[in-house]
Coordinates of C-alpha atoms in Angstrom, one line a residue:
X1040 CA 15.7 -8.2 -15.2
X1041 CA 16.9 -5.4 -17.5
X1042 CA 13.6 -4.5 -18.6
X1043 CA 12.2 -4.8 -15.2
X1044 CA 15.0 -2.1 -13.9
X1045 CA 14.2 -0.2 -16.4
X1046 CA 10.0 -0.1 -15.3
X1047 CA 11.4 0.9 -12.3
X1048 CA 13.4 3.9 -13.5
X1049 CA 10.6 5.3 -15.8
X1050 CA 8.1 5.1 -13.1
X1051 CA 10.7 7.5 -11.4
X1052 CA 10.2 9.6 -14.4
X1053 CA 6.4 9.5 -14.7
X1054 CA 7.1 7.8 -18.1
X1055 CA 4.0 4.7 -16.9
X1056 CA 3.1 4.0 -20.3
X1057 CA 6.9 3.1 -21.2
X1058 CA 7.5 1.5 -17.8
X1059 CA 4.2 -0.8 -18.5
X1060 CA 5.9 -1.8 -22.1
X1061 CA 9.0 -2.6 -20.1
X1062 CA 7.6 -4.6 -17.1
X1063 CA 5.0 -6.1 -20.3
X1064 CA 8.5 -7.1 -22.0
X1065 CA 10.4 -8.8 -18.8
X1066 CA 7.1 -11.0 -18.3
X1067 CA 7.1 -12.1 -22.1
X1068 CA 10.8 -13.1 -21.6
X1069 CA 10.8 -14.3 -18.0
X1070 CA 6.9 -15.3 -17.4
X1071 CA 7.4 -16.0 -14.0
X1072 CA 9.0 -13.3 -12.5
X1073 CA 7.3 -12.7 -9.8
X1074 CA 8.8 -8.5 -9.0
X1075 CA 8.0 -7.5 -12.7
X1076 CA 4.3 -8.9 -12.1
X1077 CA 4.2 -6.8 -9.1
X1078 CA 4.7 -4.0 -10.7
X1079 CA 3.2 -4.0 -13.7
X1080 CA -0.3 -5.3 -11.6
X1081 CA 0.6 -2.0 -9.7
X1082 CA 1.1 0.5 -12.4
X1083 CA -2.0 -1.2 -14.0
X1084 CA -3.7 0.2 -10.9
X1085 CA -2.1 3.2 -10.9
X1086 CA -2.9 4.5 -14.7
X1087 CA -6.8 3.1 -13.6
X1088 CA -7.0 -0.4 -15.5
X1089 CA -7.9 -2.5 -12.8
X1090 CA -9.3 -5.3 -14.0
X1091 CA -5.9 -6.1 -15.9
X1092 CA -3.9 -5.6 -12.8
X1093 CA -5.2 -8.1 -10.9
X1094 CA -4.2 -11.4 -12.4
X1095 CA -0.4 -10.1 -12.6
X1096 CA -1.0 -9.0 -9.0
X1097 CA -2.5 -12.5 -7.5
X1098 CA 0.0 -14.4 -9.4
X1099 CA 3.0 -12.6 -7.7
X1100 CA 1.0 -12.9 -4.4
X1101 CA 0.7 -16.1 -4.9
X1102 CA 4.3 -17.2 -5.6
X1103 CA 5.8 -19.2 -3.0
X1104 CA 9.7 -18.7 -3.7
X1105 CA 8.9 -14.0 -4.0
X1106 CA 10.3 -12.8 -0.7
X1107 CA 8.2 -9.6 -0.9
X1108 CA 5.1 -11.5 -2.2
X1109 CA 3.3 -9.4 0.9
X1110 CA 3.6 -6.3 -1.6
X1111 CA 1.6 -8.3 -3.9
X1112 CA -1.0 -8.5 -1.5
X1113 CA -1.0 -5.0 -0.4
X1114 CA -1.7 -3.7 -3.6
X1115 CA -4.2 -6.2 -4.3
X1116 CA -6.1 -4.8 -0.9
X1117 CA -5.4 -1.3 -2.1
X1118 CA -6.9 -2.1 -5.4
X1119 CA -9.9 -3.2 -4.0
X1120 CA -10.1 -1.2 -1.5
X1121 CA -10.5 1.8 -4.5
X1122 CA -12.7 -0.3 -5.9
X1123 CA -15.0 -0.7 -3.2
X1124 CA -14.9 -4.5 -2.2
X1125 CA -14.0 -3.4 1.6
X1126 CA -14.1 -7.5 2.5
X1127 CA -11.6 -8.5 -0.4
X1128 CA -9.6 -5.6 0.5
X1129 CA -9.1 -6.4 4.1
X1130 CA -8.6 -10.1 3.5
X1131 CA -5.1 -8.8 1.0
X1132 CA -4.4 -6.5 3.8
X1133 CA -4.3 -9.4 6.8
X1134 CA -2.3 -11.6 4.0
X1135 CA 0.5 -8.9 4.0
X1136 CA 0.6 -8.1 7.9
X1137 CA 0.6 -11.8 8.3
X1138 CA 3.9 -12.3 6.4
X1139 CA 5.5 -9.3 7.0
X1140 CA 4.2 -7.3 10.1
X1141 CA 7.2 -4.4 10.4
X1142 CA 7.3 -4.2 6.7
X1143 CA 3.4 -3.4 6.1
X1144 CA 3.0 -0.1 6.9
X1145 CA 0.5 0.7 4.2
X1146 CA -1.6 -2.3 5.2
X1147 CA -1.9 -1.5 8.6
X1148 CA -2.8 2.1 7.0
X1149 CA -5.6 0.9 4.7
X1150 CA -6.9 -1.1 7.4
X1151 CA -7.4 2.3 9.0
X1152 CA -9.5 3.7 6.4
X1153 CA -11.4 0.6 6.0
X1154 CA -11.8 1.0 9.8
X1155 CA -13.0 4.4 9.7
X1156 CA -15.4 3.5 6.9
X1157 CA -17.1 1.5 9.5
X1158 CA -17.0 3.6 12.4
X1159 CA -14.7 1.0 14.5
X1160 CA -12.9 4.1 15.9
X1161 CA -10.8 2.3 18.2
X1162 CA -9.6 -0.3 15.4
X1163 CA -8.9 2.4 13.6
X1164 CA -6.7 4.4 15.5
X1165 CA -4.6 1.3 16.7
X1166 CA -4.4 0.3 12.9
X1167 CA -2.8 4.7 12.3
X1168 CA -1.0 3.5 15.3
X1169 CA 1.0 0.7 13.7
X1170 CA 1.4 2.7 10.6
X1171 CA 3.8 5.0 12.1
X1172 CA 5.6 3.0 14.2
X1173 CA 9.5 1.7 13.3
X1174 CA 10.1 1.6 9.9
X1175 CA 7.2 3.3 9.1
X1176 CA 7.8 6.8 11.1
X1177 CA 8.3 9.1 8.3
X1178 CA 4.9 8.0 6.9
X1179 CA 3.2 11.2 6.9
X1180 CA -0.1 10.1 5.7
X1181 CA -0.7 7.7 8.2
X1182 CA 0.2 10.2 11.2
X1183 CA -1.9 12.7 9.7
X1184 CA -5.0 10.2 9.5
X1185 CA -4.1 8.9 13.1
X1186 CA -4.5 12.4 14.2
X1187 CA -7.7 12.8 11.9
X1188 CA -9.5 9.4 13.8
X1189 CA -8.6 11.1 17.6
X1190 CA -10.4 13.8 16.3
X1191 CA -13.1 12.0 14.9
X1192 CA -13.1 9.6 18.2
X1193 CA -13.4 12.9 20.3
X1194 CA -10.4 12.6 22.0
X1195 CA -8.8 15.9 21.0
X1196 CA -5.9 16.4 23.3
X1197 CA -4.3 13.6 21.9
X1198 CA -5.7 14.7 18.8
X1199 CA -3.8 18.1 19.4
X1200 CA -0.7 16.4 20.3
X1201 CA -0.3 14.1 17.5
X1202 CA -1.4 17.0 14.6
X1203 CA 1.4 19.5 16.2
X1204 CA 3.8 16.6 16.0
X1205 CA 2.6 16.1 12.0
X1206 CA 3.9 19.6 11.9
X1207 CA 7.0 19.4 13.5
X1208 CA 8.2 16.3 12.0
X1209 CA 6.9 17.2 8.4
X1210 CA 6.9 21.0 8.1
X1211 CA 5.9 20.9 4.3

């Protein structure tokens, strides 16, 4: 777990290349922990080598004893989601809402976009919807692309509302 923690502080340092040794190193000693395979799947997708990520990431999805195996699966459908595969994307993103609905705020985001992409307006919106609601309020992005879909919906006044809230609630 030590070299796990210690992924975890690097990545707070924008040091991903020594965080990816790390989480590499607490897999090599503990192969199935499931948390370190998260993360290094994710920083694999975040320094562009997506192709590696995704074994560490479906085998922590996978893992029937990880408690958080829904962040698994939405990095999974944000992988390929990036990488274009907008059926595989959405089938990671159901995964994660279905295990953990309050916690899945970027799932329910990404289902946006992948809404939006596809002109289902109304999907859309009630996907931005979710992705500001309880524990997910101080999402910014996701208020500022719910505002974005009222636009695009043509329903401006609550278009107006919602993008004057955006900028109340998150001045910078």
């Amino acid at each position: 777990e030590l070299h796990h923690v210690r992924a975890l502080a690097m990545v707070q340092k924008h040091e991903f290349q020594g965080a990816i040794l790390s989480a590499e190193k607490a897999l090599r000693i503990m192969p199935d922990y499931a948390e370190a395979s998260n993360t290094l799947g994710r920083l694999l997708m975040e320094t562009g080598r997506m192709q590696e990520a995704i074994p560490y990431l479906e085998r922590s999805a996978s893992n029937l004893v990880f408690r958080e195996s829904y962040k698994a699966d939405i990095n999974l459908g944000i992988l390929y989601y990036r990488t274009g595969k907008d059926a595989l994307s959405r089938k990671y993103l159901d995964h994660a809402i279905l295990l953990a609905p309050m916690q899945s705020c970027v799932a329910y985001y990404y289902k946006g976009h992948l809404d939006m992409k596809a002109s289902r307006m109304a999907d859309a919106i009630s996907n931005y919807e979710k992705a500001t609601l309880r524990f997910c309020g101080r999402f910014a992005d996701a208020h500022l692309a719910l505002g974005t879909a009222l636009v695009r919906d043509r329903q401006y006044e609550k278009a107006r509302k919602k993008l004057l809230d955006v900028y109340k609630i998150f001045p910078d």
